[in-house]
Amino acid sequence: MAVCIAVIAKENYPLFIRSVPVQNELKFHYTVHTSLDVVEEKISAVGKAMADQRELYLGLLYPTEDYKVYGYVTNSKVKFVIVVDSSNTSLRDNEIRSMFRKLHNSFTDVMCNPFYNPGDTIQSKAFDSIVSAMMVQAS
Amino acid sequence: MESLTLTDVEQKYYSDLFVYCDTDNTKKVASNGKVLDLFRAAQLPSEVVLQITELCGATRLGHFGRSQFYIALKLIAVAQSGLPLRVESLNSVKDLPLPRFVVAKNEQEARHTAMYPDLENQGPYQGVIPRPPGRGQVKKVSAHEVIQPCPDTTSPVVSPHQSPPTSPHAWRKHKRQASGGNVERPPVVVAGAVWTPFREVQSGPVVVGDGMWSAHSPPPVQESWVILSQLFQRIVSICYFPLNVSLCSNEIQRQSSSGYDDPWKITDEQRQYYINQFKTIQPDLNGFIPGSAAKEFFTKSKLPILELSHIWELSDFDKDGALTLDEFCAAFHLVVARKNGYDLPEKLPESLMPKLIDLDDSAEVPDQAPDVGYSGSPVEVTPNKSPMPSLNQTWPDLNQGNEQWETFSERSSSSQTLTQFDSNIAPADPDTAIVHPVPIRMTPSKIHMQEMELKRTGSDHTHPTSPLMAKPPELSEETKLATSMKFVTANSGDGYSSSDSYTSDQDPITSVVTRQRSNSGTSPEGLKVAAAPPPPPPRPNASHSRSSSLDMNRNFAAHPTGPQQSGVVACPPAIPPRPLPTQTSGPHSGHRSDEGLAAHSTTSPQQIPEQPNFADFSQFQAFAASDQPSDDGEKLCVLCSQVEKSTEGAGPLRTVKIDNQEERAAATVNSAKGSIMAPPPKPVRRRLKSEDELQDEALPPKSNVIATVLATLPSIPRSVGKDKKAIQASIRRNKETNTVLARLNSELQQQLKDLLEERISLEVQLEQLRPFSHL
């Protein structure tokens, strides 16, 4: 159950970002932005072996006191970032992985849409629904 | 405006027209353009139109609200019936015929009475029922020629439905040519959006369904039916099809009788039309329409991209970026619905879902056509797809199932590779002939020219140019090791090779050059190489090297018996470079000899092209007679003179500058090479002297260096002119201080040399004494 989900393009601008507590959106935007540095560091760590050997799931990027940030990068350098609440201890790594997998699949579907220009913000309703399903139910 | 009372018919009609004009889909305001078009179609004089507009209040408001629009329509009817336009007449006139709107094609107009509001050949307009929410009430109107005058109408077409609140999905095909008989009050709506491209696309052959869709009058029972607007049917053959009418009416009745039908159901006619459209893009009904083609096709509908994107999401069931026939029909249907103003569903309606292909059935059996659809689902169909009720039609050409499977497999694999398509961004292409990096600097053109020269020259040698170029590190090592050799033959490459501080690739090149030269010993080659590239700007080090070589020459000449220095070069610089290495082959106190040789060699080749016959010998001999302390200076002077001669093109000032450069460069080179004995600044004085020599071409007296300097001094201003005297004087002063320091430097270096010699001797003694120590 994510608190914030973001899709960042290859050029490091957001294609999609949604957070559940809407009032704190800016904070999550900032968090996602700072997590990009960690993502870059992780994907540049694999030097000689190109994307073939690189794991898509990056794992926990960094934890803060309030929440944890997980990262995932596709082969086309599109990054997914999920921010989850730290208090949600029941969330296991596998669940995060499955969330990323679903995100990736729905992102692929968005890409398949010929009316979607790569680089545009994602406005697909199907994608929205998938994301909403993954987000924490706002109280 | 007073309130307008409209009859029911009028109400319906007006609302239809309003929706037609409501291209912006605001439901409140009719777009001005459309309204004006409509009014023009009423064939009223323009001033009347203006009057009407004014009366209805639109000019006041600036736009056509619904009430204004209705008033205007009523006024048009008033005007058309010949009554004077007055606001009062709005409500007073009874039994006012509905306003008529005509357009270019007036074929059917004649058939239409004034009562009949719906002329197919008009610009599309239609009545709009209050939109039933969520219900896919789509109208189908064939308004082919009607649309032509207004090719871009996009207003949705919805017919009013009256009696059943839950309007069943009734497909009414509205023929362009209203059959004269069916003049029914309820306005039958004519085509909404027409996609002219569709008509263009359609090749002409009209499917049977077309006939059904050709214009026909609304069935008598229209009032309760929702009319689906057929947008894009080309009606080539204009004919009356009462049969069609009956068919339609039957169909509508059937539909109505079935109660609340699925509003998204595609009728046979529609499906046939869709199939035709599919064929225009993809002749093979079992094949797929790629996403790009579908995008173009649906973009013609002029729906916003966002909606088209949503439609695509709904209809591309297997998410593979291509549309099967089923998916295409679903998409088309959704587009039609959207164009008629119905909201898109959140998820695909069941009736639009593509069928799964029953894998167990042998696809070749056509009998299974009803149950087998051209669903896009490949073998790996996702479990959430449920088989849908079969379509009404049977699909032909089912026995191409094999290819279908193949295509599916391709599709599935392609979809799986979608996420990995970037994994091979940088494939190791063995064909790219990147065997090993060759550090060749490509930018300097002169290097290119040198390479060209090398290639030219290299053909004569055993060394192919490519390995030469490919082994710069080795060459650079050679450079370091055999600087003297290189300097011997470096001609114009002096500028490159005179010091290690130069660019490494220049060094290898020149080293190559020198190596070639040394190997072949053909000075013409060196000359050629020298001549081909543009001469580099005179570098200080070059001059320094020259000066150092001059030093060496002087030293050697001064100490012909000196084991260390003299053995290096005994020959006059006039000798071609090749023999010089031979002369320098003798081992000497390391650097100095090399330096001297290098310097000497650098100078000599430089001087060769410029002054092959500079009489250095005479200068050396002349200097040799001078006393030791001044030897260095004199030798430097000689060197300088040589340098001067080599650069005699420059004026005295320039030479002076070169002197300065030589001083500094010589100092640096000294430090780099570590053992240049003759300080370059010394030649400064000598240079002046040599300038004098140059000018006078006479050997100055050598006993007194200073005297010579002084001698040269006046010569300069004499030659240059009074103007530069002051500058030259200051320069001379500076140079004198320089020379003093340089002399000090040279003396210290001399002491260093002595100390080194002592050290060597002491070490030798130590060695001799060592056995005694062991005793």
mmCIF file of C-alpha atoms in Angstrom, chain A residues 10 50-52 56 74-77 104-105 108-110 112-117 123-127, chain B residues 291-292 294-295 298-299 305-306 308-310 312-313 319-321 346 418-425:
data_model
loop_
_atom_site.group_PDB
_atom_site.id
_atom_site.type_symbol
_atom_site.label_atom_id
_atom_site.label_comp_id
_atom_site.label_asym_id
_atom_site.label_seq_id
_atom_site.Cartn_x
_atom_site.Cartn_y
_atom_site.Cartn_z
ATOM 1 C CA LYS A 10 14.397 8.730 -18.912
ATOM 2 C CA MET A 50 24.714 -3.339 -19.634
ATOM 3 C CA ALA A 51 21.058 -3.655 -18.996
ATOM 4 C CA ASP A 52 21.142 -7.365 -19.615
ATOM 5 C CA LEU A 56 15.135 -4.031 -12.760
ATOM 6 C CA THR A 74 13.089 -0.361 -16.789
ATOM 7 C CA ASN A 75 15.386 -1.131 -19.606
ATOM 8 C CA SER A 76 14.496 2.108 -21.246
ATOM 9 C CA LYS A 77 15.572 4.034 -18.188
ATOM 10 C CA HIS A 104 5.464 -2.016 -15.339
ATOM 11 C CA ASN A 105 2.777 -3.971 -17.084
ATOM 12 C CA THR A 108 3.685 -1.062 -21.052
ATOM 13 C CA ASP A 109 0.041 -0.993 -21.922
ATOM 14 C CA VAL A 110 0.103 2.751 -21.899
ATOM 15 C CA CYS A 112 1.306 0.357 -26.558
ATOM 16 C CA ASN A 113 -1.400 2.865 -27.086
ATOM 17 C CA PRO A 114 -0.601 4.510 -30.375
ATOM 18 C CA PHE A 115 -2.250 7.655 -29.207
ATOM 19 C CA TYR A 116 0.209 8.004 -26.428
ATOM 20 C CA ASN A 117 3.278 9.940 -27.306
ATOM 21 C CA GLN A 123 -3.360 10.098 -18.545
ATOM 22 C CA SER A 124 -4.596 6.632 -19.070
ATOM 23 C CA LYS A 125 -7.528 5.661 -16.983
ATOM 24 C CA ALA A 126 -6.449 2.081 -16.830
ATOM 25 C CA PHE A 127 -3.126 3.133 -15.471
ATOM 26 C CA GLY B 291 -1.308 0.784 -33.993
ATOM 27 C CA SER B 292 -0.016 3.515 -36.210
ATOM 28 C CA ALA B 294 -5.294 2.645 -36.471
ATOM 29 C CA LYS B 295 -4.159 5.857 -34.943
ATOM 30 C CA PHE B 298 -9.258 7.141 -35.779
ATOM 31 C CA THR B 299 -7.631 10.491 -35.675
ATOM 32 C CA ILE B 305 -6.587 12.423 -28.484
ATOM 33 C CA LEU B 306 -7.364 11.700 -24.903
ATOM 34 C CA LEU B 308 -9.097 8.199 -28.617
ATOM 35 C CA SER B 309 -6.505 6.979 -26.221
ATOM 36 C CA HIS B 310 -9.183 5.835 -23.864
ATOM 37 C CA TRP B 312 -7.918 2.372 -27.616
ATOM 38 C CA GLU B 313 -7.383 1.203 -24.110
ATOM 39 C CA LYS B 319 -2.793 -4.925 -25.233
ATOM 40 C CA ASP B 320 -0.604 -5.719 -28.091
ATOM 41 C CA GLY B 321 -0.694 -2.466 -29.937
ATOM 42 C CA GLU B 346 -15.112 2.792 -18.029
ATOM 43 C CA LEU B 418 8.175 -4.865 -25.396
ATOM 44 C CA THR B 419 9.669 -4.393 -22.045
ATOM 45 C CA GLN B 420 12.991 -5.580 -23.165
ATOM 46 C CA PHE B 421 13.342 -3.917 -26.426
ATOM 47 C CA ASP B 422 16.047 -1.740 -25.095
ATOM 48 C CA SER B 423 18.098 -4.481 -23.714
ATOM 49 C CA ASN B 424 20.183 -4.621 -26.796
ATOM 50 C CA ILE B 425 20.835 -1.026 -27.159
#
